[in-house]
Amino acid sequence: MEKIFIPQLAKAVDATETIQFKEFIEGLNTLTPVQGAMTVKHLGSVLEVKAEAWAIVTLTCDRTLQQFNHRLYVNNSDDPELIWLSAPVPSDQLPKEQEIDINDLVETLPPNGYFDPAEWLYQQLCLAIPFQKIAPDAPPLTELTEPLPPTTVIDKRWAALSSLHIPEA
């Protein structure tokens, strides 16, 4: 995928570019090429990015340590991402301390710069990788129903502490 020059996007028909893709993304180890479609629309002070993409990755199960295939799927058509277009402030003009509102934590690009659809898609697919990687055939976790058996003291240094044990009332 080629980078999109933002001023050129503003002059495109409907200020929109649609990209169909079926390719491997650098840095993302997938079994199949990432495929789908992305629409980037210039709305004046923001870019609106919509995408639907999927690929298959190999993950390692956290319970069994066995590898399994998992389908990554990204679809933000109902809630497109908005990327603000604003000129970067030189670092020498930034205040030494500044309070930042949570709503100010957004992605920005320079209005005369480039939008990299491959990088954006890479970030979205990485966020789609599940935090807990559990294989579909992994056994369920069972809770302990019985208390653990008492352990014997192996280290003699702990024997003095066992004499301090206060019985429960």
XYZ file of N, CA, C and O in Angstrom:
676
model
N 0.837 -1.177 0.000
C 0.000 0.000 0.000
C 0.883 1.242 0.000
O 1.825 1.312 0.773
N 0.530 2.151 -0.833
C 1.294 3.384 -0.922
C 0.735 4.412 0.054
O -0.457 4.431 0.345
N 1.632 5.281 0.522
C 1.200 6.374 1.390
C 0.335 7.333 0.596
O 0.520 7.504 -0.607
N -0.597 7.984 1.286
C -1.516 8.924 0.650
C -1.087 10.337 1.010
O -0.982 10.674 2.198
N -0.854 11.169 -0.008
C -0.485 12.573 0.208
C -1.769 13.326 0.555
O -2.719 13.372 -0.226
N -1.835 13.891 1.743
C -3.075 14.463 2.274
C -3.606 15.623 1.424
O -4.809 15.645 1.138
N -2.784 16.584 0.949
C -3.345 17.645 0.095
C -3.943 17.097 -1.212
O -4.935 17.609 -1.707
N -3.362 16.036 -1.745
C -3.896 15.440 -2.966
C -5.228 14.747 -2.681
O -6.128 14.758 -3.513
N -5.361 14.157 -1.503
C -6.612 13.517 -1.115
C -7.732 14.548 -1.034
O -8.876 14.275 -1.418
N -7.427 15.749 -0.573
C -8.437 16.802 -0.465
C -8.970 17.206 -1.836
O -10.114 17.635 -1.955
N -8.157 17.030 -2.888
C -8.570 17.406 -4.239
C -9.207 16.244 -5.007
O -9.681 16.439 -6.120
N -9.233 15.051 -4.432
C -9.801 13.880 -5.107
C -11.317 13.995 -5.183
O -11.931 14.828 -4.502
N -11.918 13.140 -5.998
C -13.375 13.106 -6.126
C -13.973 12.756 -4.769
O -13.592 11.762 -4.146
N -14.890 13.585 -4.299
C -15.515 13.435 -2.977
C -14.489 13.434 -1.851
O -14.789 12.988 -0.742
N -13.266 13.889 -2.120
C -12.177 13.919 -1.139
C -12.008 12.556 -0.470
O -11.723 12.459 0.715
N -12.180 11.493 -1.262
C -12.159 10.131 -0.730
C -11.285 9.240 -1.592
O -11.266 9.365 -2.818
N -10.577 8.345 -0.925
C -9.821 7.316 -1.634
C -10.155 5.971 -1.015
O -10.136 5.816 0.201
N -10.492 5.021 -1.870
C -10.800 3.665 -1.419
C -9.694 2.743 -1.907
O -9.318 2.786 -3.078
N -9.209 1.917 -0.994
C -8.100 1.014 -1.297
C -8.571 -0.422 -1.083
O -9.056 -0.755 0.007
N -8.447 -1.247 -2.094
C -8.660 -2.685 -1.961
C -7.269 -3.301 -1.807
O -6.349 -2.941 -2.551
N -7.104 -4.223 -0.883
C -5.772 -4.785 -0.670
C -5.851 -6.274 -0.370
O -6.843 -6.785 0.139
N -4.781 -6.941 -0.726
C -4.556 -8.353 -0.411
C -3.046 -8.534 -0.446
O -2.469 -8.862 -1.477
N -2.420 -8.269 0.699
C -0.964 -8.303 0.776
C -0.503 -8.554 2.203
O -1.251 -8.374 3.158
N 0.730 -8.975 2.324
C 1.339 -9.154 3.634
C 1.815 -7.796 4.129
O 2.294 -6.976 3.345
N 1.669 -7.565 5.431
C 2.095 -6.306 6.035
C 3.387 -6.556 6.792
O 3.466 -7.482 7.605
N 4.357 -5.715 6.530
C 5.668 -5.867 7.155
C 5.553 -5.773 8.678
O 4.896 -4.878 9.212
N 6.169 -6.715 9.379
C 6.159 -6.726 10.834
C 5.022 -7.522 11.439
O 5.006 -7.760 12.639
N 4.067 -7.936 10.635
C 2.920 -8.710 11.120
C 3.004 -10.101 10.503
O 2.857 -10.251 9.289
N 3.282 -11.101 11.335
C 3.435 -12.468 10.840
C 2.073 -13.114 10.691
O 1.466 -13.530 11.672
N 1.593 -13.193 9.468
C 0.303 -13.798 9.184
C 0.495 -14.976 8.238
O 1.433 -14.996 7.435
N -0.396 -15.958 8.344
C -0.347 -17.098 7.438
C -0.906 -16.742 6.073
O -0.472 -17.272 5.057
N -1.901 -15.881 6.071
C -2.525 -15.450 4.826
C -2.284 -13.958 4.656
O -2.050 -13.248 5.635
N -2.351 -13.471 3.434
C -2.215 -12.026 3.261
C -3.383 -11.305 3.923
O -4.490 -11.839 4.010
N -3.124 -10.106 4.399
C -4.185 -9.272 4.951
C -5.002 -8.784 3.766
O -4.458 -8.258 2.799
N -6.309 -8.997 3.843
C -7.153 -8.575 2.727
C -8.359 -7.811 3.229
O -8.787 -7.996 4.360
N -8.867 -6.946 2.367
C -10.028 -6.156 2.723
C -10.061 -4.857 1.955
O -9.494 -4.747 0.861
N -10.721 -3.870 2.546
C -10.869 -2.565 1.912
C -10.772 -1.471 2.968
O -11.151 -1.669 4.122
N -10.265 -0.321 2.539
C -10.125 0.837 3.423
C -10.587 2.074 2.660
O -10.290 2.226 1.481
N -11.311 2.939 3.360
C -11.747 4.206 2.791
C -11.194 5.334 3.646
O -11.396 5.352 4.858
N -10.491 6.259 3.005
C -9.926 7.418 3.691
C -10.594 8.649 3.086
O -10.531 8.862 1.870
N -11.236 9.451 3.942
C -11.969 10.623 3.477
C -11.425 11.869 4.167
O -11.262 11.891 5.386
N -11.168 12.892 3.383
C -10.678 14.167 3.910
C -11.883 15.037 4.251
O -12.705 15.339 3.391
N -12.012 15.425 5.518
C -13.148 16.225 5.976
C -12.727 17.628 6.404
O -13.355 18.227 7.267
N -11.689 18.136 5.830
C -11.224 19.478 6.172
C -10.154 19.452 7.235
O -8.972 19.505 6.935
N -10.545 19.349 8.499
C -9.562 19.341 9.583
C -9.287 17.941 10.118
O -8.471 17.783 11.015
N -9.970 16.938 9.576
C -9.750 15.554 10.013
C -9.781 14.614 8.813
O -10.356 14.925 7.771
N -9.141 13.452 9.003
C -9.288 12.341 8.069
C -10.196 11.325 8.733
O -10.049 11.027 9.924
N -11.134 10.781 7.978
C -12.011 9.730 8.476
C -11.547 8.428 7.828
O -11.507 8.316 6.599
N -11.194 7.449 8.662
C -10.666 6.187 8.152
C -11.617 5.062 8.537
O -11.918 4.866 9.722
N -12.089 4.353 7.515
C -12.931 3.174 7.717
C -12.223 1.998 7.064
O -11.653 2.150 5.974
N -12.289 0.841 7.702
C -11.632 -0.329 7.126
C -12.318 -1.600 7.571
O -12.889 -1.674 8.661
N -12.255 -2.570 6.702
C -12.634 -3.941 7.032
C -11.505 -4.805 6.498
O -11.196 -4.758 5.308
N -10.870 -5.554 7.393
C -9.717 -6.363 7.003
C -9.675 -7.630 7.838
O -10.178 -7.666 8.961
N -9.055 -8.658 7.278
C -8.924 -9.918 8.001
C -7.679 -10.645 7.529
O -7.178 -10.426 6.434
N -7.184 -11.500 8.402
C -6.022 -12.346 8.119
C -6.010 -13.468 9.160
O -6.739 -13.413 10.150
N -5.184 -14.468 8.941
C -5.048 -15.574 9.882
C -3.634 -15.546 10.441
O -2.657 -15.441 9.686
N -3.539 -15.612 11.766
C -2.248 -15.629 12.449
C -2.137 -16.907 13.269
O -3.135 -17.522 13.621
N -0.914 -17.291 13.567
C -0.662 -18.426 14.449
C -0.304 -17.893 15.823
O 0.606 -17.076 15.956
N -1.056 -18.330 16.841
C -0.827 -17.906 18.219
C -0.430 -19.111 19.055
O -0.682 -20.259 18.669
N 0.145 -18.867 20.200
C 0.484 -19.926 21.144
C -0.465 -19.826 22.328
O -0.571 -18.765 22.953
N -1.138 -20.925 22.633
C -2.125 -20.957 23.710
C -1.438 -20.712 25.056
O -0.399 -21.306 25.352
N -2.035 -19.849 25.873
C -1.483 -19.542 27.189
C -1.650 -20.699 28.166
O -0.931 -20.774 29.164
N -2.603 -21.599 27.929
C -2.833 -22.728 28.839
C -2.039 -23.964 28.448
O -1.463 -24.635 29.289
N -2.026 -24.290 27.163
C -1.430 -25.553 26.734
C -0.091 -25.386 26.034
O 0.591 -26.375 25.787
N 0.261 -24.163 25.692
C 1.476 -23.841 24.944
C 1.491 -24.482 23.556
O 2.543 -24.595 22.933
N 0.325 -24.882 23.069
C 0.195 -25.424 21.717
C -0.135 -24.282 20.765
O -0.825 -23.335 21.135
N 0.321 -24.393 19.549
C 0.019 -23.370 18.563
C -1.342 -23.638 17.925
O -1.739 -24.787 17.756
N -2.040 -22.552 17.585
C -3.327 -22.658 16.921
C -3.508 -21.452 16.008
O -2.872 -20.420 16.186
N -4.349 -21.607 15.015
C -4.619 -20.521 14.077
C -5.792 -19.700 14.578
O -6.760 -20.236 15.111
N -5.684 -18.391 14.394
C -6.720 -17.471 14.854
C -6.997 -16.464 13.743
O -6.064 -15.950 13.114
N -8.260 -16.165 13.520
C -8.640 -15.199 12.486
C -8.707 -13.806 13.106
O -9.495 -13.558 14.012
N -7.867 -12.907 12.614
C -7.919 -11.502 13.024
C -8.928 -10.807 12.124
O -8.929 -11.005 10.910
N -9.773 -9.984 12.733
C -10.792 -9.284 11.963
C -10.927 -7.874 12.509
O -11.047 -7.680 13.717
N -10.868 -6.901 11.623
C -11.022 -5.500 11.993
C -12.135 -4.919 11.135
O -12.120 -5.077 9.911
N -13.106 -4.270 11.782
C -14.173 -3.593 11.059
C -14.619 -2.398 11.892
O -15.260 -2.560 12.920
N -14.244 -1.208 11.459
C -14.636 -0.004 12.186
C -15.589 0.851 11.352
O -15.655 2.058 11.514
N -16.354 0.221 10.469
C -17.272 0.961 9.592
C -18.341 1.704 10.381
O -18.776 2.775 9.982
N -18.783 1.137 11.494
C -19.809 1.787 12.306
C -19.246 2.919 13.154
O -19.972 3.824 13.564
N -17.962 2.855 13.473
C -17.320 3.864 14.313
C -15.964 4.213 13.696
O -14.922 3.772 14.174
N -15.948 5.013 12.614
C -14.677 5.301 11.939
C -13.724 6.091 12.822
O -14.137 6.821 13.710
N -12.437 5.896 12.557
C -11.415 6.626 13.312
C -11.198 7.993 12.664
O -11.105 8.107 11.446
N -11.122 8.996 13.515
C -10.852 10.354 13.052
C -9.418 10.715 13.417
O -9.004 10.578 14.566
N -8.676 11.161 12.432
C -7.287 11.580 12.641
C -7.228 13.078 12.376
O -7.509 13.535 11.271
N -6.874 13.827 13.409
C -6.844 15.286 13.300
C -5.669 15.727 12.449
O -4.580 15.173 12.534
N -5.909 16.750 11.654
C -4.861 17.345 10.837
C -4.457 18.660 11.484
O -5.238 19.605 11.540
N -3.255 18.701 12.020
C -2.762 19.928 12.641
C -1.252 19.974 12.497
O -0.580 18.944 12.517
N -0.753 21.178 12.343
C 0.688 21.367 12.202
C 1.360 21.066 13.537
O 0.864 21.469 14.591
N 2.481 20.357 13.515
C 3.175 20.068 14.777
C 3.770 21.324 15.391
O 4.242 22.215 14.689
N 3.725 21.403 16.707
C 4.289 22.540 17.442
C 5.766 22.237 17.700
O 6.106 21.141 18.149
N 6.665 23.184 17.400
C 8.082 22.951 17.684
C 8.299 22.663 19.169
O 7.637 23.244 20.033
N 9.215 21.765 19.445
C 9.437 21.339 20.831
C 9.901 22.472 21.740
O 9.653 22.439 22.936
N 10.573 23.490 21.199
C 11.013 24.594 22.056
C 9.864 25.529 22.429
O 9.996 26.350 23.321
N 8.701 25.392 21.776
C 7.541 26.210 22.103
C 6.551 25.491 23.014
O 5.551 26.064 23.405
N 6.833 24.243 23.322
C 5.945 23.497 24.214
C 6.174 23.935 25.660
O 7.309 24.211 26.062
N 5.108 23.997 26.476
C 5.308 24.335 27.889
C 6.031 23.194 28.607
O 5.954 22.042 28.204
N 6.723 23.547 29.695
C 7.458 22.527 30.448
C 6.499 21.550 31.118
O 6.796 20.373 31.236
N 5.364 22.061 31.568
C 4.319 21.212 32.154
C 3.000 21.612 31.536
O 2.749 22.784 31.292
N 2.172 20.613 31.314
C 0.880 20.898 30.718
C -0.103 19.823 31.143
O 0.213 18.637 31.107
N -1.280 20.250 31.535
C -2.330 19.307 31.889
C -3.041 18.901 30.602
O -3.389 19.739 29.780
N -3.233 17.606 30.424
C -3.836 17.111 29.190
C -5.134 16.410 29.518
O -5.188 15.536 30.387
N -6.182 16.798 28.823
C -7.479 16.156 28.963
C -7.449 14.835 28.202
O -6.786 14.717 27.171
N -8.188 13.848 28.688
C -8.212 12.532 28.048
C -8.717 12.640 26.611
O -8.322 11.877 25.744
N -9.570 13.636 26.317
C -10.083 13.809 24.957
C -9.032 14.381 24.010
O -9.215 14.355 22.800
N -7.937 14.911 24.564
C -6.871 15.454 23.726
C -5.915 14.374 23.238
O -5.041 14.649 22.421
N -6.051 13.171 23.754
C -5.157 12.089 23.360
C -5.674 11.450 22.070
O -6.317 10.409 22.074
N -5.401 12.098 20.967
C -5.828 11.617 19.662
C -4.629 11.630 18.726
O -3.633 12.309 18.958
N -4.774 10.890 17.657
C -3.712 10.847 16.662
C -3.813 12.075 15.764
O -4.899 12.485 15.378
N -2.681 12.647 15.449
C -2.660 13.811 14.559
C -1.641 13.590 13.450
O -0.667 12.858 13.625
N -1.895 14.236 12.333
C -0.975 14.234 11.198
C -0.850 15.665 10.696
O -1.791 16.456 10.816
N 0.285 16.004 10.096
C 0.402 17.343 9.508
C -0.497 17.438 8.272
O -0.592 16.483 7.501
N -1.167 18.562 8.050
C -2.083 18.686 6.923
C -1.409 18.595 5.557
O -2.059 18.313 4.565
N -0.107 18.813 5.497
C 0.607 18.699 4.222
C 1.500 17.459 4.189
O 2.443 17.393 3.421
N 1.199 16.474 5.033
C 2.007 15.263 5.116
C 1.345 14.085 4.427
O 0.520 14.229 3.528
N 1.708 12.896 4.891
C 1.230 11.654 4.302
C 0.498 10.817 5.344
O 0.840 10.839 6.522
N -0.491 10.067 4.879
C -1.164 9.061 5.704
C -0.697 7.706 5.198
O -0.771 7.419 3.998
N -0.200 6.871 6.115
C 0.311 5.543 5.756
C -0.740 4.492 6.085
O -0.894 4.103 7.246
N -1.498 4.016 5.094
C -2.551 3.045 5.377
C -2.014 1.710 5.898
O -2.650 1.075 6.727
N -0.831 1.294 5.456
C -0.263 0.033 5.929
C 0.078 0.118 7.418
O -0.182 -0.822 8.179
N 0.633 1.238 7.856
C 0.970 1.420 9.272
C -0.293 1.470 10.123
O -0.358 0.878 11.197
N -1.305 2.188 9.644
C -2.570 2.273 10.380
C -3.202 0.892 10.498
O -3.668 0.503 11.567
N -3.203 0.136 9.408
C -3.784 -1.198 9.412
C -2.986 -2.139 10.320
O -3.565 -2.953 11.046
N -1.667 -2.023 10.317
C -0.815 -2.820 11.209
C -1.201 -2.577 12.668
O -1.353 -3.514 13.447
N -1.384 -1.307 13.036
C -1.754 -0.979 14.417
C -3.111 -1.557 14.780
O -3.288 -2.105 15.878
N -4.076 -1.474 13.875
C -5.416 -1.986 14.158
C -5.404 -3.509 14.307
O -6.073 -4.062 15.187
N -4.646 -4.203 13.470
C -4.575 -5.665 13.555
C -3.835 -6.114 14.820
O -4.209 -7.112 15.430
N -2.817 -5.365 15.214
C -2.119 -5.705 16.467
C -3.064 -5.550 17.655
O -3.030 -6.353 18.589
N -3.918 -4.536 17.620
C -4.890 -4.352 18.700
C -5.965 -5.437 18.684
O -6.607 -5.693 19.698
N -6.153 -6.091 17.539
C -7.162 -7.151 17.438
C -6.652 -8.501 17.937
O -7.445 -9.427 18.123
N -5.356 -8.622 18.173
C -4.820 -9.879 18.720
C -5.305 -9.996 20.158
O -5.148 -9.074 20.948
N -5.915 -11.125 20.505
C -6.469 -11.246 21.862
C -5.380 -11.210 22.925
O -4.284 -11.722 22.727
N -5.722 -10.585 24.057
C -4.773 -10.502 25.170
C -4.535 -11.892 25.750
O -3.399 -12.296 25.962
N -5.611 -12.613 26.022
C -5.489 -13.998 26.484
C -5.626 -14.892 25.265
O -6.677 -14.938 24.639
N -4.571 -15.578 24.947
C -4.560 -16.439 23.771
C -4.934 -17.856 24.212
O -4.091 -18.605 24.680
N -6.212 -18.187 24.086
C -6.715 -19.487 24.509
C -7.181 -20.241 23.274
O -8.056 -19.780 22.545
N -6.613 -21.427 23.039
C -6.994 -22.251 21.893
C -8.433 -22.728 22.079
O -8.887 -22.947 23.209
N -9.167 -22.897 20.974
C -10.554 -23.360 21.087
C -10.680 -24.729 21.751
O -11.680 -25.018 22.401
N -9.656 -25.576 21.622
C -9.728 -26.917 22.213
C -8.987 -27.014 23.556
O -8.778 -28.105 24.078
N -8.623 -25.873 24.145
C -7.928 -25.885 25.434
C -8.897 -26.308 26.536
O -10.068 -25.940 26.521
N -8.420 -27.109 27.488
C -9.309 -27.525 28.584
C -9.692 -26.327 29.437
O -8.912 -25.382 29.586
N -10.910 -26.338 29.989
C -11.324 -25.208 30.826
C -10.568 -25.199 32.149
O -10.083 -26.232 32.619
N -10.481 -24.027 32.726
C -9.865 -23.913 34.044
C -10.850 -24.438 35.082
O -12.044 -24.151 35.030
N -10.372 -25.225 36.012
C -11.233 -25.721 37.082
C -10.810 -25.063 38.379
O -9.624 -24.863 38.639
N -11.786 -24.729 39.161
C -11.488 -24.120 40.449
C -11.239 -25.210 41.477
O -11.802 -26.300 41.403
N -10.400 -24.898 42.446
C -10.128 -25.857 43.513
C -11.328 -25.904 44.448
O -11.778 -24.883 44.959
N -11.882 -27.077 44.654
C -13.027 -27.216 45.549
C -12.586 -27.690 46.928
O -13.312 -27.530 47.891
N -11.436 -28.290 47.003
C -10.914 -28.762 48.287
C -9.735 -27.887 48.688
O -8.986 -27.421 47.834
N -9.564 -27.699 49.987
C -8.380 -26.937 50.387
C -7.121 -27.745 50.077
O -7.153 -28.972 50.030
N -6.059 -27.031 49.851
C -4.795 -27.699 49.572
C -4.333 -28.463 50.812
O -4.551 -28.023 51.940
N -3.707 -29.627 50.621
C -3.215 -30.377 51.786
C -2.111 -29.598 52.490
O -1.356 -28.874 51.847
N -2.032 -29.733 53.802
C -0.979 -29.008 54.519
C 0.391 -29.503 54.070
O 0.582 -30.684 53.819
N 1.312 -28.599 53.997
C 2.656 -28.963 53.562
C 3.540 -29.136 54.784
O 3.330 -28.529 55.829
N 4.492 -29.978 54.633
C 5.442 -30.190 55.727
C 6.567 -29.175 55.582
O 6.921 -28.778 54.473
N 7.126 -28.775 56.701
C 8.203 -27.798 56.691
C 9.469 -28.499 56.241
O 9.892 -29.494 56.829
N 10.059 -27.985 55.188
C 11.273 -28.598 54.658
C 12.498 -27.906 55.227
O 13.456 -28.545 55.613
N 12.439 -26.609 55.326
C 13.568 -25.832 55.801
C 13.443 -25.671 57.317
O 12.446 -25.167 57.823
N 14.469 -26.076 58.040
C 14.440 -26.029 59.503
C 14.333 -24.601 60.032
O 13.857 -24.381 61.128
N 14.752 -23.646 59.237
C 14.695 -22.258 59.689
C 13.251 -21.799 59.868
O 12.978 -20.880 60.623
N 12.294 -22.435 59.158
C 10.893 -22.062 59.277
C 10.215 -22.751 60.463
O 9.105 -22.402 60.835
N 10.858 -23.728 61.075
C 10.257 -24.466 62.189
C 9.943 -23.537 63.362
O 8.932 -23.695 64.036
N 10.780 -22.560 63.607
C 10.543 -21.628 64.705
C 9.275 -20.820 64.464
O 8.528 -20.510 65.403
N 8.968 -20.510 63.226
C 7.762 -19.760 62.927
C 6.509 -20.607 63.119
O 5.455 -20.086 63.484
N 6.609 -21.910 62.874
C 5.425 -22.753 63.031
C 4.989 -22.830 64.494
O 3.811 -23.063 64.778
N 5.922 -22.625 65.447
C 5.541 -22.643 66.843
C 4.748 -21.378 67.209
O 4.061 -21.353 68.221
N 4.826 -20.329 66.393
C 4.082 -19.101 66.628
C 2.669 -19.160 66.049
O 1.946 -18.199 66.168
N 2.319 -20.249 65.430
C 1.014 -20.374 64.776
C -0.109 -20.212 65.809
O -0.133 -20.874 66.839
N -1.009 -19.290 65.543
C -2.145 -19.038 66.429
C -3.338 -19.812 65.879
O -3.716 -19.637 64.732
N -3.960 -20.670 66.687
C -5.100 -21.441 66.180
C -6.280 -20.522 65.909
O -6.493 -19.526 66.603
N -7.051 -20.875 64.877
C -8.208 -20.072 64.528
C -9.326 -20.345 65.514
O -9.524 -21.466 65.980
N -10.093 -19.313 65.843
C -11.164 -19.469 66.815
C -12.437 -19.939 66.170
O -12.715 -19.848 65.059
